[in-house]
Short mmCIF file of C-alpha atoms and ligand atoms in Angstrom, two decimals:
data_model
loop_
_atom_site.label_atom_id
_atom_site.label_comp_id
_atom_site.label_asym_id
_atom_site.label_seq_id
_atom_site.Cartn_x
_atom_site.Cartn_y
_atom_site.Cartn_z
CA MET A 108 19.96 8.21 -73.86
CA GLU A 109 22.31 6.25 -76.02
CA LYS A 110 19.96 6.35 -78.89
CA MET A 111 19.27 9.95 -79.94
CA PRO A 112 15.59 10.24 -81.06
CA PHE A 113 16.62 12.55 -83.92
CA ARG A 114 16.52 10.62 -87.18
CA PRO A 115 18.17 12.68 -89.91
CA GLU A 116 16.92 10.37 -92.62
CA LEU A 117 13.28 11.00 -91.51
CA ASP A 118 13.56 14.77 -91.15
CA THR A 119 12.03 16.25 -94.26
CA HIS A 120 12.10 19.86 -93.15
CA MET A 121 14.47 21.56 -95.41
CA GLU A 122 14.62 24.92 -93.76
CA THR A 123 16.40 25.59 -90.52
CA LEU A 124 14.92 27.70 -87.85
CA HIS A 125 16.92 30.81 -87.13
CA THR A 126 16.62 31.79 -83.43
CA ASP A 127 18.97 34.38 -82.12
CA VAL A 128 17.22 34.64 -78.76
CA THR A 129 19.82 34.68 -76.02
CA THR A 130 17.48 34.45 -73.07
CA VAL A 131 13.96 33.30 -73.05
CA ILE A 132 12.09 33.83 -69.76
CA SER A 133 8.88 31.88 -69.95
CA THR A 134 6.54 30.10 -67.55
CA ASP A 135 5.89 27.46 -70.26
CA TRP A 136 8.95 25.68 -71.44
CA ARG A 137 7.15 24.60 -74.59
CA THR A 138 7.36 28.22 -75.87
CA GLY A 139 10.99 28.69 -74.93
CA LEU A 140 13.47 27.11 -72.51
CA PRO A 141 14.39 29.16 -69.45
CA VAL A 142 18.12 29.60 -68.81
CA LEU A 143 19.31 27.29 -66.01
CA SER A 144 22.14 28.99 -64.18
CA GLY A 145 24.70 27.46 -61.86
CA LYS A 146 27.99 28.55 -60.43
CA GLN A 147 30.19 27.09 -63.26
CA VAL A 148 27.65 26.49 -66.09
CA ALA A 149 24.65 28.05 -67.73
CA LEU A 150 22.27 25.81 -69.71
CA ARG A 151 20.23 27.42 -72.49
CA GLU A 152 18.17 26.72 -75.53
CA LEU A 153 20.09 25.64 -78.61
CA ARG A 154 20.47 28.06 -81.50
CA GLN A 155 21.78 27.65 -85.07
CA SER A 156 25.11 29.20 -84.26
CA ASP A 157 25.83 26.21 -81.89
CA ALA A 158 26.05 23.89 -84.89
CA ALA A 159 29.84 24.37 -85.53
CA PRO A 160 30.96 24.18 -81.90
CA LEU A 161 28.81 21.18 -81.23
CA PHE A 162 30.09 19.47 -84.36
CA ALA A 163 33.64 20.04 -83.03
CA MET A 164 32.83 18.88 -79.48
CA LEU A 165 30.59 15.94 -80.05
CA THR A 166 31.98 14.11 -83.10
CA SER A 167 35.32 12.99 -81.62
CA GLU A 168 35.79 9.25 -81.29
CA GLU A 169 35.90 9.24 -77.53
CA VAL A 170 32.67 11.20 -77.19
CA ALA A 171 30.69 9.33 -79.86
CA ARG A 172 31.94 5.84 -79.20
CA PHE A 173 29.02 4.63 -77.11
CA ILE A 174 26.17 6.91 -78.29
CA SER A 175 24.12 7.07 -81.52
CA PRO A 176 26.30 8.55 -84.23
CA PRO A 177 25.93 12.35 -84.04
CA PRO A 178 25.38 14.31 -87.32
CA SER A 179 28.40 14.07 -89.42
CA THR A 180 28.43 17.63 -90.74
CA VAL A 181 27.80 21.17 -89.43
CA GLU A 182 24.75 21.26 -91.69
CA GLY A 183 23.55 18.02 -90.05
CA PHE A 184 23.85 19.67 -86.63
CA GLU A 185 21.87 22.76 -88.00
CA ARG A 186 19.04 20.39 -89.05
CA PHE A 187 19.26 18.68 -85.62
CA ILE A 188 19.00 22.00 -83.83
CA ALA A 189 15.92 22.98 -85.87
CA TRP A 190 14.36 19.63 -85.11
CA THR A 191 14.99 20.10 -81.32
CA LEU A 192 13.14 23.36 -81.45
CA ARG A 193 10.15 21.80 -83.27
CA GLN A 194 10.02 18.88 -80.80
CA ARG A 195 10.17 21.25 -77.75
CA THR A 196 7.21 23.22 -79.21
CA ALA A 197 5.30 19.91 -79.53
CA GLY A 198 6.01 19.41 -75.76
CA THR A 199 7.58 15.97 -76.05
CA TYR A 200 11.32 16.73 -75.78
CA VAL A 201 13.84 19.33 -74.78
CA CYS A 202 17.45 19.78 -75.60
CA TYR A 203 19.66 22.19 -73.60
CA ALA A 204 23.08 23.49 -74.68
CA VAL A 205 25.73 23.46 -71.95
CA THR A 206 27.82 26.60 -71.71
CA LEU A 207 30.39 27.81 -69.20
CA GLN A 208 29.29 30.87 -67.16
CA GLY A 209 30.46 33.99 -68.87
CA PHE A 210 31.09 32.17 -72.24
CA ASP A 211 28.34 31.59 -74.86
CA THR A 212 29.96 28.66 -76.72
CA ALA A 213 28.08 25.39 -76.52
CA ILE A 214 30.30 22.59 -75.19
CA GLY A 215 27.71 19.84 -74.80
CA ILE A 216 24.00 18.93 -74.74
CA PHE A 217 21.41 17.37 -72.42
CA GLN A 218 18.28 15.84 -73.98
CA VAL A 219 15.12 14.74 -72.28
CA ARG A 220 12.36 12.95 -74.25
CA GLU A 221 8.92 11.78 -73.30
CA THR A 222 8.57 7.98 -73.07
CA GLU A 223 5.03 7.92 -71.63
CA PRO A 224 2.24 10.28 -72.80
CA GLY A 225 2.02 13.29 -70.44
CA LEU A 226 5.65 13.12 -69.69
CA VAL A 227 5.05 10.87 -66.64
CA THR A 228 8.17 8.89 -67.67
CA ALA A 229 10.94 10.41 -69.66
CA GLU A 230 14.57 9.36 -70.75
CA TRP A 231 17.48 11.60 -70.72
CA GLY A 232 20.92 11.58 -72.41
CA PHE A 233 23.90 13.82 -72.49
CA ALA A 234 27.21 14.45 -74.17
CA ILE A 235 30.02 16.88 -73.23
CA GLY A 236 33.12 17.67 -75.19
CA SER A 237 36.05 15.66 -73.76
CA PRO A 238 38.17 18.75 -72.87
CA PHE A 239 35.53 19.32 -70.13
CA TRP A 240 35.32 15.77 -68.72
CA GLY A 241 36.15 15.44 -65.08
CA THR A 242 35.76 19.18 -64.44
CA GLY A 243 32.48 19.23 -62.63
CA VAL A 244 30.61 20.60 -65.64
CA PHE A 245 28.66 17.38 -65.99
CA GLN A 246 27.59 17.19 -62.35
CA GLU A 247 26.40 20.75 -62.04
CA SER A 248 24.67 20.57 -65.38
CA ALA A 249 22.97 17.29 -64.44
CA GLU A 250 21.72 18.71 -61.14
CA LEU A 251 20.18 21.74 -63.01
CA MET A 252 18.60 19.40 -65.49
CA LEU A 253 17.15 17.13 -62.78
CA GLU A 254 15.54 20.14 -61.04
CA PHE A 255 14.11 21.33 -64.45
CA THR A 256 12.80 17.83 -65.32
CA PHE A 257 11.10 17.18 -62.02
CA GLU A 258 9.97 20.68 -61.02
CA THR A 259 9.16 22.24 -64.40
CA MET A 260 8.48 19.46 -66.80
CA GLY A 261 6.65 17.49 -64.25
CA VAL A 262 8.36 14.18 -64.97
CA HIS A 263 7.81 11.49 -62.38
CA ARG A 264 10.50 8.92 -63.45
CA LEU A 265 13.59 9.75 -65.46
CA GLU A 266 15.30 6.84 -67.14
CA ALA A 267 18.75 6.56 -68.79
CA ARG A 268 20.55 3.83 -70.68
CA ALA A 269 24.29 3.43 -70.79
CA ALA A 270 26.27 0.80 -72.69
CA VAL A 271 27.88 -1.53 -70.13
CA LEU A 272 31.20 -0.82 -71.85
CA ASN A 273 30.72 2.97 -71.29
CA GLY A 274 32.74 3.37 -67.98
CA ARG A 275 32.42 7.18 -67.77
CA GLY A 276 28.71 7.16 -68.70
CA ASN A 277 27.98 4.56 -66.01
CA GLY A 278 30.20 6.36 -63.46
CA ALA A 279 28.51 9.70 -64.22
CA LEU A 280 25.00 8.31 -63.77
CA LEU A 281 25.89 6.54 -60.44
CA LYS A 282 27.36 9.62 -58.96
CA ILE A 283 24.24 11.72 -59.46
CA GLY A 284 22.04 9.07 -57.79
CA ALA A 285 20.71 7.10 -60.71
CA VAL A 286 19.77 3.51 -59.67
CA GLN A 287 20.66 0.56 -61.78
CA GLU A 288 17.46 -1.42 -62.52
CA GLY A 289 18.69 -4.05 -64.98
CA ILE A 290 20.53 -5.07 -67.97
CA LEU A 291 18.99 -4.68 -71.47
CA ARG A 292 20.79 -7.41 -73.38
CA LYS A 293 22.03 -6.69 -76.89
CA SER A 294 19.78 -3.61 -76.99
CA PHE A 295 22.02 -1.14 -78.82
CA LEU A 296 23.61 -1.51 -82.18
CA ARG A 297 26.77 0.38 -82.48
CA ASN A 298 29.47 -0.10 -85.19
CA GLY A 299 27.93 -3.42 -86.23
CA ARG A 300 27.85 -4.82 -82.70
CA TYR A 301 24.83 -5.30 -80.39
CA LEU A 302 25.82 -3.98 -76.95
CA ASP A 303 24.25 -4.71 -73.55
CA GLN A 304 22.97 -1.57 -71.76
CA VAL A 305 22.30 -0.79 -68.16
CA LEU A 306 18.92 0.64 -67.48
CA TYR A 307 19.04 3.46 -64.88
CA ALA A 308 16.21 5.53 -63.27
CA ILE A 309 15.80 8.41 -60.91
CA VAL A 310 12.31 8.68 -59.47
CA GLU A 311 10.96 12.10 -58.32
CA ASP A 312 10.43 10.94 -54.70
CA ASP A 313 14.06 9.79 -54.32
CA TRP A 314 15.35 13.00 -55.97
CA ARG A 315 13.34 15.10 -53.50
CA ALA A 316 14.51 13.07 -50.50
CA SER A 317 18.24 13.34 -51.53
CA ARG A 318 17.88 17.08 -52.13
CA GLU A 319 16.33 17.57 -48.66
CA ALA A 320 19.12 15.46 -47.06
CA ALA A 321 21.71 17.50 -48.91
CA ALA A 322 20.01 20.85 -47.71
CA GLU A 323 19.98 19.55 -44.08
CA THR A 324 23.64 18.57 -44.26
CA THR A 325 24.47 22.14 -45.54
CA HIS A 326 22.33 23.75 -42.74
CA ALA A 327 23.99 21.57 -40.10
CA LYS A 328 27.46 22.68 -41.39
CA VAL A 329 26.51 26.40 -41.26
CA HIS A 330 25.11 26.23 -37.73
C1 COA B 670 28.89 11.03 -69.91
C2 COA B 670 29.62 12.30 -69.68
C3 COA B 670 28.72 13.56 -70.05
C4 COA B 670 30.03 12.49 -68.18
O1 COA B 670 30.81 13.65 -68.05
P1 COA B 670 32.24 13.54 -67.29
O2 COA B 670 32.73 14.90 -67.07
O3 COA B 670 33.16 12.51 -67.98
O4 COA B 670 31.72 12.89 -65.91
P2 COA B 670 32.45 12.94 -64.49
O5 COA B 670 33.95 12.97 -64.67
O6 COA B 670 31.85 14.05 -63.74
O7 COA B 670 31.95 11.61 -63.89
C5 COA B 670 32.31 10.37 -64.35
C6 COA B 670 32.68 9.42 -63.25
O8 COA B 670 32.88 8.17 -63.82
C7 COA B 670 34.14 7.62 -63.30
N1 COA B 670 34.74 6.84 -64.29
C8 COA B 670 35.58 7.18 -65.31
N2 COA B 670 35.90 6.06 -66.00
C9 COA B 670 35.28 5.06 -65.48
C10 COA B 670 35.22 3.66 -65.78
N3 COA B 670 35.87 3.12 -66.76
N4 COA B 670 34.40 2.89 -65.01
C11 COA B 670 33.72 3.39 -63.95
N5 COA B 670 33.71 4.75 -63.60
C12 COA B 670 34.55 5.53 -64.41
C13 COA B 670 34.93 8.91 -63.00
O9 COA B 670 35.99 8.70 -62.07
C14 COA B 670 33.89 9.86 -62.54
O10 COA B 670 33.62 9.68 -61.09
P3 COA B 670 34.29 10.53 -60.00
O11 COA B 670 33.95 12.02 -60.31
O12 COA B 670 33.63 10.13 -58.70
O13 COA B 670 35.72 10.27 -60.04
C15 COA B 670 30.93 12.42 -70.62
O14 COA B 670 31.83 11.45 -70.16
C16 COA B 670 30.57 12.21 -72.13
O15 COA B 670 30.16 13.14 -72.73
N6 COA B 670 30.80 11.00 -72.60
C17 COA B 670 30.48 10.69 -73.99
C18 COA B 670 28.97 10.68 -74.30
C19 COA B 670 28.32 9.53 -73.52
O16 COA B 670 28.81 8.49 -73.33
N7 COA B 670 27.06 9.85 -73.09
C20 COA B 670 26.12 8.85 -72.62
C21 COA B 670 26.16 8.61 -71.23
S1 COA B 670 25.04 7.38 -70.73
#
């Protein structure tokens, strides 16, 4: 999602929500996000203490170049985090913090927002601090997020947009099985220029088929 749905200028809530919950186990993601655990990464709900590390990770030129401008201060990130928790409670949006297994520091985020009522269709977006690019953190996090989105949130079609000029963003989407569906001409205003974007989608049936194929390959290698 190149365009982050958070609009600081429209957010009138002055207080920030202080959550120091480390692990929320819940059958309903609207009341608290379950931890998604992989080999290399653990994805968890955002908390206020993530504001400073996320400010450090996500405001560099190379990370922010092709996405909506992230909040420009630590306080701005605190307001963003409080907003994400309210949207999650409303059931229209989730934002996960990416952490490395065994470390609690947030190094990136994955967002999913409803684009059709009932979460039939949703759009996702992600940003990871550049020291962790090319390390496998993105791929494992994305696989965990896809499972959560299709299995737990019940999304049927997950869209993404990447500026045509965003080489890494396009490469990242292609390698996790997103299909290019078209070009949205001059659809994204960044630094005073209207940029073309590629529209991608992963549909639930394709995701299930590719997961089954991967499981069969693993099974065949073991036996
Ligand atoms: C998007 C992002 C999360 C991906 O994480 P990452 O660690 O860089 O992703 P990976 O390295 O696993 O995958 C990127 C792929 O694109 C490829 N790639 C890099 N530059 C490329 C280019 N100019 N053109 C095409 N592909 C490119 C890489 O080789 C890699 O593929 P490989 O693993 O098969 O070699 C990260 O780059 C990021 O946070 N970018 C800034 C935020 C952003 O643009 N988000 C929106 C994305 S739509």
